[in-house]
GROMACS .gro file of C-alpha atoms in nm:
model
  342
    1MET     CA    1   4.213   1.066  -3.973
    2ASN     CA    2   4.224   1.228  -4.314
    3LEU     CA    3   4.136   0.925  -4.624
    4LYS     CA    4   4.089   1.176  -4.900
    5GLY     CA    5   4.271   1.229  -5.161
    6HIS     CA    6   4.476   1.058  -5.423
    7ILE     CA    7   4.675   0.778  -5.209
    8PRO     CA    8   4.460   0.525  -5.172
    9ILE     CA    9   4.249   0.484  -4.827
   10TYR     CA   10   4.383   0.174  -4.723
   11GLN     CA   11   4.781   0.285  -4.785
   12LYS     CA   12   4.683   0.548  -4.541
   13LEU     CA   13   4.516   0.361  -4.294
   14THR     CA   14   4.778   0.119  -4.328
   15GLU     CA   15   5.021   0.421  -4.258
   16PHE     CA   16   4.770   0.543  -3.969
   17TYR     CA   17   4.864   0.206  -3.785
   18ARG     CA   18   5.265   0.104  -3.877
   19ALA     CA   19   5.348   0.479  -3.758
   20ARG     CA   20   5.158   0.403  -3.401
   21ILE     CA   21   5.340   0.037  -3.385
   22ILE     CA   22   5.636   0.171  -3.428
   23SER     CA   23   5.623   0.500  -3.206
   24GLN     CA   24   5.471   0.227  -2.963
   25GLU     CA   25   5.173   0.432  -2.873
   26TYR     CA   26   5.028   0.113  -2.976
   27ILE     CA   27   5.204  -0.105  -2.649
   28PRO     CA   28   5.376  -0.409  -2.796
   29GLY     CA   29   5.135  -0.747  -2.704
   30SER     CA   30   4.826  -0.549  -2.719
   31LYS     CA   31   4.501  -0.599  -2.903
   32ILE     CA   32   4.496  -0.372  -3.194
   33ASP     CA   33   4.157  -0.300  -3.371
   34SER     CA   34   3.935  -0.547  -3.482
   35ILE     CA   35   3.831  -0.531  -3.853
   36ASN     CA   36   3.493  -0.419  -3.727
   37LYS     CA   37   3.599  -0.202  -3.547
   38MET     CA   38   3.823  -0.040  -3.796
   39MET     CA   39   3.530   0.000  -3.996
   40SER     CA   40   3.372   0.179  -3.741
   41ARG     CA   41   3.648   0.391  -3.643
   42HIS     CA   42   3.741   0.513  -3.970
   43GLN     CA   43   3.446   0.444  -4.175
   44VAL     CA   44   3.581   0.197  -4.410
   45SER     CA   45   3.471  -0.104  -4.584
   46ARG     CA   46   3.544  -0.447  -4.508
   47GLU     CA   47   3.727  -0.540  -4.769
   48THR     CA   48   3.949  -0.217  -4.722
   49ALA     CA   49   4.005  -0.328  -4.362
   50LYS     CA   50   4.070  -0.675  -4.409
   51ARG     CA   51   4.331  -0.530  -4.645
   52VAL     CA   52   4.547  -0.290  -4.392
   53LEU     CA   53   4.518  -0.577  -4.143
   54LYS     CA   54   4.726  -0.827  -4.380
   55ALA     CA   55   4.942  -0.556  -4.483
   56LEU     CA   56   5.024  -0.517  -4.120
   57ILE     CA   57   5.092  -0.918  -4.071
   58ASP     CA   58   5.300  -0.890  -4.421
   59GLU     CA   59   5.529  -0.640  -4.227
   60ASN     CA   60   5.543  -0.879  -3.935
   61LEU     CA   61   5.406  -0.564  -3.683
   62VAL     CA   62   5.114  -0.740  -3.578
   63VAL     CA   63   5.034  -1.138  -3.541
   64SER     CA   64   4.681  -1.245  -3.590
   65GLN     CA   65   4.584  -1.518  -3.333
   66ALA     CA   66   4.282  -1.773  -3.367
   67GLY     CA   67   3.943  -1.698  -3.225
   68ARG     CA   68   4.140  -1.430  -2.965
   69GLY     CA   69   4.244  -1.174  -3.234
   70THR     CA   70   4.518  -0.949  -3.323
   71PHE     CA   71   4.778  -0.822  -3.149
   72ILE     CA   72   5.056  -0.576  -3.184
   73ASN     CA   73   5.413  -0.821  -3.236
   74THR     CA   74   5.719  -0.858  -3.023
   75ALA     CA   75   6.054  -0.979  -3.133
   76THR     CA   76   6.056  -1.277  -2.992
   77THR     CA   77   6.441  -1.371  -3.064
   78LEU     CA   78   6.744  -1.099  -3.120
   79ILE     CA   79   6.924  -1.091  -3.429
   80LYS     CA   80   7.278  -1.049  -3.404
   81LYS     CA   81   7.295  -0.576  -3.477
   82TRP     CA   82   7.356  -0.305  -3.290
   83GLY     CA   83   7.189  -0.032  -3.416
   84MET     CA   84   7.380   0.318  -3.321
   85VAL     CA   85   7.093   0.633  -3.368
   86ILE     CA   86   7.215   0.987  -3.407
   87PRO     CA   87   7.162   1.300  -3.503
   88PHE     CA   88   7.416   1.366  -3.767
   89TYR     CA   89   7.742   1.277  -3.889
   90SER     CA   90   8.022   1.438  -3.774
   91SER     CA   91   8.386   1.342  -3.655
   92ASN     CA   92   8.316   1.340  -3.363
   93ILE     CA   93   8.033   1.086  -3.326
   94GLU     CA   94   8.273   0.909  -3.576
   95GLN     CA   95   8.494   0.857  -3.288
   96LEU     CA   96   8.209   0.724  -3.108
   97ILE     CA   97   8.077   0.491  -3.367
   98SER     CA   98   8.432   0.340  -3.451
   99GLN     CA   99   8.505   0.287  -3.092
  100ILE     CA  100   8.192   0.115  -3.026
  101ASN     CA  101   8.201  -0.075  -3.323
  102ILE     CA  102   8.571  -0.218  -3.222
  103HIS     CA  103   8.309  -0.367  -2.951
  104ALA     CA  104   8.080  -0.518  -3.159
  105GLN     CA  105   8.258  -0.679  -3.398
  106ALA     CA  106   8.459  -0.848  -3.084
  107SER     CA  107   8.146  -0.970  -2.985
  108GLY     CA  108   8.034  -1.067  -3.318
  109ARG     CA  109   7.777  -0.850  -3.337
  110LYS     CA  110   7.708  -0.594  -3.673
  111LEU     CA  111   7.653  -0.242  -3.611
  112GLU     CA  112   7.433  -0.035  -3.799
  113TYR     CA  113   7.389   0.328  -3.769
  114PHE     CA  114   7.069   0.626  -3.878
  115LEU     CA  115   7.002   0.948  -3.847
  116HIS     CA  116   6.718   1.066  -3.686
  117TYR     CA  117   6.865   1.459  -3.790
  118ASN     CA  118   6.798   1.583  -3.430
  119ASN     CA  119   6.457   1.519  -3.487
  120PRO     CA  120   6.256   1.376  -3.169
  121ASP     CA  121   5.972   1.204  -3.429
  122GLU     CA  122   6.247   1.085  -3.608
  123GLU     CA  123   6.450   0.928  -3.300
  124MET     CA  124   6.103   0.713  -3.137
  125ARG     CA  125   6.021   0.635  -3.474
  126SER     CA  126   6.405   0.486  -3.532
  127ILE     CA  127   6.417   0.343  -3.196
  128GLY     CA  128   6.096   0.172  -3.264
  129GLN     CA  129   6.168  -0.003  -3.576
  130LEU     CA  130   6.474  -0.117  -3.456
  131ILE     CA  131   6.318  -0.281  -3.149
  132GLN     CA  132   6.006  -0.436  -3.416
  133LYS     CA  133   6.335  -0.567  -3.573
  134GLY     CA  134   6.463  -0.759  -3.291
  135TYR     CA  135   6.799  -0.542  -3.253
  136GLU     CA  136   6.955  -0.688  -2.995
  137ALA     CA  137   7.060  -0.308  -2.884
  138ILE     CA  138   7.045  -0.005  -2.936
  139ILE     CA  139   7.288   0.282  -2.838
  140VAL     CA  140   7.113   0.674  -2.868
  141VAL     CA  141   7.266   0.987  -2.921
  142PRO     CA  142   6.958   1.155  -2.857
  143ASN     CA  143   6.855   1.538  -3.007
  144TYR     CA  144   6.948   1.851  -2.838
  145ASP     CA  145   6.631   1.896  -2.674
  146GLU     CA  146   6.613   1.583  -2.487
  147SER     CA  147   6.284   1.714  -2.275
  148ILE     CA  148   6.110   1.596  -2.562
  149THR     CA  149   6.191   1.238  -2.571
  150GLY     CA  150   6.221   1.199  -2.188
  151GLU     CA  151   5.847   1.053  -2.178
  152PHE     CA  152   5.905   0.823  -2.462
  153TYR     CA  153   6.207   0.677  -2.307
  154ARG     CA  154   6.016   0.638  -1.976
  155LYS     CA  155   5.681   0.474  -2.123
  156VAL     CA  156   5.942   0.307  -2.432
  157HIS     CA  157   5.809  -0.140  -2.424
  158PRO     CA  158   6.181  -0.243  -2.565
  159GLY     CA  159   6.150  -0.633  -2.542
  160LYS     CA  160   6.430  -0.793  -2.504
  161THR     CA  161   6.640  -0.542  -2.682
  162LYS     CA  162   6.853  -0.366  -2.476
  163ILE     CA  163   6.880   0.073  -2.494
  164VAL     CA  164   7.175   0.286  -2.390
  165LEU     CA  165   7.180   0.592  -2.393
  166ALA     CA  166   7.517   0.791  -2.492
  167ASP     CA  167   7.681   1.110  -2.463
  168ASN     CA  168   7.388   1.332  -2.424
  169THR     CA  169   7.287   1.561  -2.085
  170MET     CA  170   7.089   1.287  -1.865
  171ALA     CA  171   6.747   1.422  -1.953
  172GLY     CA  172   6.666   1.121  -1.915
  173SER     CA  173   6.854   1.062  -1.636
  174TYR     CA  174   6.593   0.776  -1.518
  175PHE     CA  175   6.757   0.581  -1.841
  176GLU     CA  176   7.103   0.411  -1.869
  177TYR     CA  177   7.339   0.548  -2.003
  178ALA     CA  178   7.700   0.664  -2.056
  179ILE     CA  179   7.758   0.992  -2.127
  180GLN     CA  180   8.100   1.263  -2.049
  181SER     CA  181   8.071   1.521  -1.744
  182TYR     CA  182   8.016   1.823  -2.003
  183ASP     CA  183   8.030   2.009  -1.659
  184LEU     CA  184   8.402   1.883  -1.537
  185GLY     CA  185   8.523   1.921  -1.978
  186VAL     CA  186   8.418   2.272  -1.985
  187LYS     CA  187   8.550   2.350  -1.661
  188ARG     CA  188   8.914   2.189  -1.752
  189ALA     CA  189   8.901   2.386  -2.093
  190VAL     CA  190   8.799   2.762  -1.934
  191ASP     CA  191   9.109   2.687  -1.669
  192TYR     CA  192   9.345   2.692  -1.934
  193LEU     CA  193   9.190   2.985  -2.216
  194THR     CA  194   9.159   3.199  -1.936
  195GLU     CA  195   9.537   3.149  -1.798
  196THR     CA  196   9.615   3.462  -2.016
  197GLU     CA  197   9.597   3.852  -1.984
  198LYS     CA  198   9.267   3.997  -1.972
  199GLY     CA  199   9.001   3.951  -2.278
  200ASN     CA  200   8.718   3.813  -2.364
  201TYR     CA  201   8.581   3.471  -2.475
  202LEU     CA  202   8.412   3.295  -2.760
  203LEU     CA  203   8.191   2.938  -2.780
  204LEU     CA  204   8.086   2.803  -3.135
  205SER     CA  205   7.913   2.511  -3.202
  206ASN     CA  206   7.849   2.627  -3.594
  207GLU     CA  207   7.541   2.416  -3.575
  208LYS     CA  208   7.149   2.527  -3.641
  209TRP     CA  209   6.878   2.361  -3.505
  210GLN     CA  210   6.501   2.405  -3.471
  211GLY     CA  211   6.442   2.412  -3.087
  212ARG     CA  212   6.638   2.385  -2.773
  213ASN     CA  213   7.042   2.286  -2.717
  214LEU     CA  214   7.054   2.159  -2.417
  215VAL     CA  215   7.406   2.058  -2.442
  216PHE     CA  216   7.518   2.453  -2.577
  217GLU     CA  217   7.342   2.544  -2.305
  218MET     CA  218   7.462   2.375  -2.019
  219MET     CA  219   7.875   2.430  -2.160
  220LYS     CA  220   7.760   2.806  -2.194
  221GLN     CA  221   7.596   2.814  -1.882
  222THR     CA  222   7.919   2.638  -1.705
  223PHE     CA  223   8.147   2.863  -1.888
  224GLU     CA  224   7.927   3.185  -1.806
  225MET     CA  225   7.956   3.081  -1.426
  226ILE     CA  226   8.325   2.998  -1.408
  227LEU     CA  227   8.382   3.383  -1.534
  228ASP     CA  228   8.100   3.574  -1.314
  229LEU     CA  229   8.309   3.391  -1.050
  230LYS     CA  230   8.650   3.411  -1.124
  231TYR     CA  231   8.639   3.701  -1.351
  232PRO     CA  232   8.374   3.885  -1.355
  233ASP     CA  233   8.525   4.206  -1.557
  234ARG     CA  234   8.532   3.893  -1.877
  235LYS     CA  235   8.249   3.800  -2.127
  236LEU     CA  236   8.159   3.543  -2.293
  237PHE     CA  237   8.061   3.565  -2.713
  238LEU     CA  238   7.852   3.272  -2.844
  239SER     CA  239   7.812   3.227  -3.209
  240SER     CA  240   7.655   2.868  -3.394
  241ASP     CA  241   7.772   3.039  -3.767
  242ILE     CA  242   8.159   3.061  -3.825
  243MET     CA  243   8.105   3.234  -4.190
  244GLU     CA  244   7.958   3.534  -3.947
  245LEU     CA  245   8.284   3.522  -3.795
  246THR     CA  246   8.551   3.817  -3.928
  247SER     CA  247   8.859   3.952  -3.819
  248GLU     CA  248   8.700   4.245  -3.646
  249PHE     CA  249   8.522   4.070  -3.444
  250PHE     CA  250   8.832   3.907  -3.267
  251THR     CA  251   9.001   4.229  -3.322
  252LYS     CA  252   8.724   4.449  -3.187
  253ASN     CA  253   8.581   4.218  -2.891
  254LYS     CA  254   8.929   4.134  -2.754
  255ILE     CA  255   8.904   3.791  -2.820
  256LYS     CA  256   9.163   3.591  -2.596
  257GLY     CA  257   9.043   3.238  -2.572
  258ILE     CA  258   8.773   3.052  -2.765
  259LEU     CA  259   8.593   2.702  -2.705
  260THR     CA  260   8.437   2.476  -2.972
  261ILE     CA  261   8.250   2.220  -2.955
  262GLN     CA  262   8.373   2.002  -3.262
  263ASP     CA  263   8.675   1.915  -3.395
  264SER     CA  264   8.564   1.973  -3.767
  265ILE     CA  265   8.449   2.350  -3.629
  266ALA     CA  266   8.793   2.391  -3.463
  267VAL     CA  267   8.993   2.296  -3.782
  268ARG     CA  268   8.816   2.535  -4.010
  269LEU     CA  269   8.825   2.816  -3.720
  270ILE     CA  270   9.225   2.768  -3.707
  271GLY     CA  271   9.226   2.777  -4.100
  272ARG     CA  272   9.043   3.140  -4.067
  273LEU     CA  273   9.242   3.300  -3.845
  274GLN     CA  274   9.527   3.187  -3.939
  275LYS     CA  275   9.443   3.366  -4.277
  276TRP     CA  276   9.381   3.672  -4.124
  277GLY     CA  277   9.675   3.717  -3.935
  278PHE     CA  278   9.650   3.552  -3.560
  279LYS     CA  279   9.873   3.347  -3.445
  280ILE     CA  280   9.829   3.076  -3.170
  281PRO     CA  281   9.856   2.998  -2.893
  282GLU     CA  282  10.054   3.373  -2.885
  283ASP     CA  283   9.757   3.605  -2.993
  284LEU     CA  284   9.441   3.375  -2.864
  285LYS     CA  285   9.370   3.021  -2.736
  286LEU     CA  286   9.169   2.786  -2.878
  287VAL     CA  287   9.038   2.472  -2.726
  288SER     CA  288   8.839   2.173  -2.863
  289TYR     CA  289   8.570   1.955  -2.726
  290GLY     CA  290   8.595   1.596  -2.889
  291ASN     CA  291   8.989   1.440  -2.927
  292THR     CA  292   8.954   1.283  -3.281
  293GLU     CA  293   9.165   1.209  -3.515
  294LEU     CA  294   9.139   1.501  -3.721
  295SER     CA  295   9.313   1.748  -3.425
  296GLU     CA  296   9.555   1.518  -3.391
  297LEU     CA  297   9.682   1.473  -3.739
  298PHE     CA  298   9.586   1.827  -3.817
  299THR     CA  299   9.872   2.107  -3.863
  300PRO     CA  300   9.914   2.242  -3.567
  301SER     CA  301   9.802   1.979  -3.351
  302ILE     CA  302   9.474   2.111  -3.126
  303THR     CA  303   9.437   2.141  -2.764
  304VAL     CA  304   9.114   1.972  -2.685
  305VAL     CA  305   8.898   1.839  -2.420
  306ASP     CA  306   8.945   1.437  -2.471
  307CYS     CA  307   8.568   1.253  -2.440
  308LYS     CA  308   8.727   0.950  -2.368
  309TYR     CA  309   8.508   0.758  -2.631
  310GLY     CA  310   8.736   0.448  -2.623
  311GLU     CA  311   8.611   0.420  -2.238
  312MET     CA  312   8.252   0.575  -2.305
  313ALA     CA  313   8.238   0.290  -2.591
  314LEU     CA  314   8.367   0.007  -2.356
  315ARG     CA  315   8.108   0.129  -2.050
  316ILE     CA  316   7.839   0.124  -2.329
  317THR     CA  317   7.886  -0.240  -2.449
  318GLN     CA  318   7.904  -0.269  -2.058
  319LEU     CA  319   7.579  -0.208  -2.019
  320ILE     CA  320   7.457  -0.409  -2.339
  321LYS     CA  321   7.582  -0.722  -2.146
  322ASN     CA  322   7.443  -0.636  -1.842
  323ASP     CA  323   7.800  -0.682  -1.684
  324PRO     CA  324   7.776  -0.741  -1.343
  325ASP     CA  325   8.138  -0.562  -1.273
  326LEU     CA  326   7.959  -0.246  -1.360
  327SER     CA  327   7.944  -0.039  -1.044
  328GLY     CA  328   7.583   0.084  -1.159
  329LYS     CA  329   7.366   0.133  -1.465
  330GLN     CA  330   7.468   0.462  -1.545
  331VAL     CA  331   7.804   0.614  -1.609
  332VAL     CA  332   7.965   0.959  -1.644
  333VAL     CA  333   8.323   0.900  -1.786
  334GLN     CA  334   8.535   1.247  -1.666
  335PRO     CA  335   8.696   1.402  -1.982
  336ASN     CA  336   9.096   1.525  -1.999
  337LEU     CA  337   9.237   1.807  -2.114
  338ILE     CA  338   9.531   1.746  -2.374
  339ILE     CA  339   9.731   2.062  -2.449
  340ARG     CA  340   9.893   2.050  -2.763
  341GLU     CA  341  10.030   2.309  -3.025
  342THR     CA  342   9.766   2.555  -3.044
   0.00000   0.00000   0.00000
């Protein structure tokens, strides 16, 4: 590592070890570099190495055992908190948080959420920190390219902390999860949207992130597969930017059905369509994926794929508590279509 620069060497070295401890590159319970090994490995003075170890001990990241050495700390007692690690804050995720919080409070636990901004490294770091702090449970809504963190979940050492994945695409299918069936949700939406005159369709996400979006890819593939089988003459258009859509786009491409992947996006789009003179569902149909408060309280109320966040929260709680009545440890919730004014 580069120890040059204006930041003190001991601080850089402390961060070097801190990052690797939190990410579990150094396995909990394993031995950390001794003072002599640290001096040799990083070409630093004994005083610097001692200062780094003291900082790690003070942060409770490592523990020194007389005559044996210094070891990566493991949480021996848990605190009555559930941590929720999420990629962003949206109306859909807010609904899931709200439902999980009901169960957390009923269990005498405090629920806290932490943003990882769709960043795999930040996701893993956050989980490592919560394990270090001894959170009783960690619920994770993974980044959109779960294949990046799949190996981390396979090797992670949670200790006594319970980790449950939620609302993902099963890329980490060897891990415990409670998710929704995106395939079935999209199928029910498409079946409804295609009950109309001949035309084309739009799948709208309005999210731009670096890398792959496995959720959007799964929804797209399911949508296109259904059209290929039943309506090969109809086309699916994709957009991840609501600002690029125009009245001309809908008219020119003969859009007759829209599926948005969040209720908040649906609200914004309906406002634009009304401004442009389109009538829903007379001119085109719209389905939103979510069923949050927004979809029901907005006027007109929005036709939705109900993600069953209440049921998902219940299953997550059962997984956390190792409920013997839960059949299996990988739960897939079946979403329903709710037809409303739109």
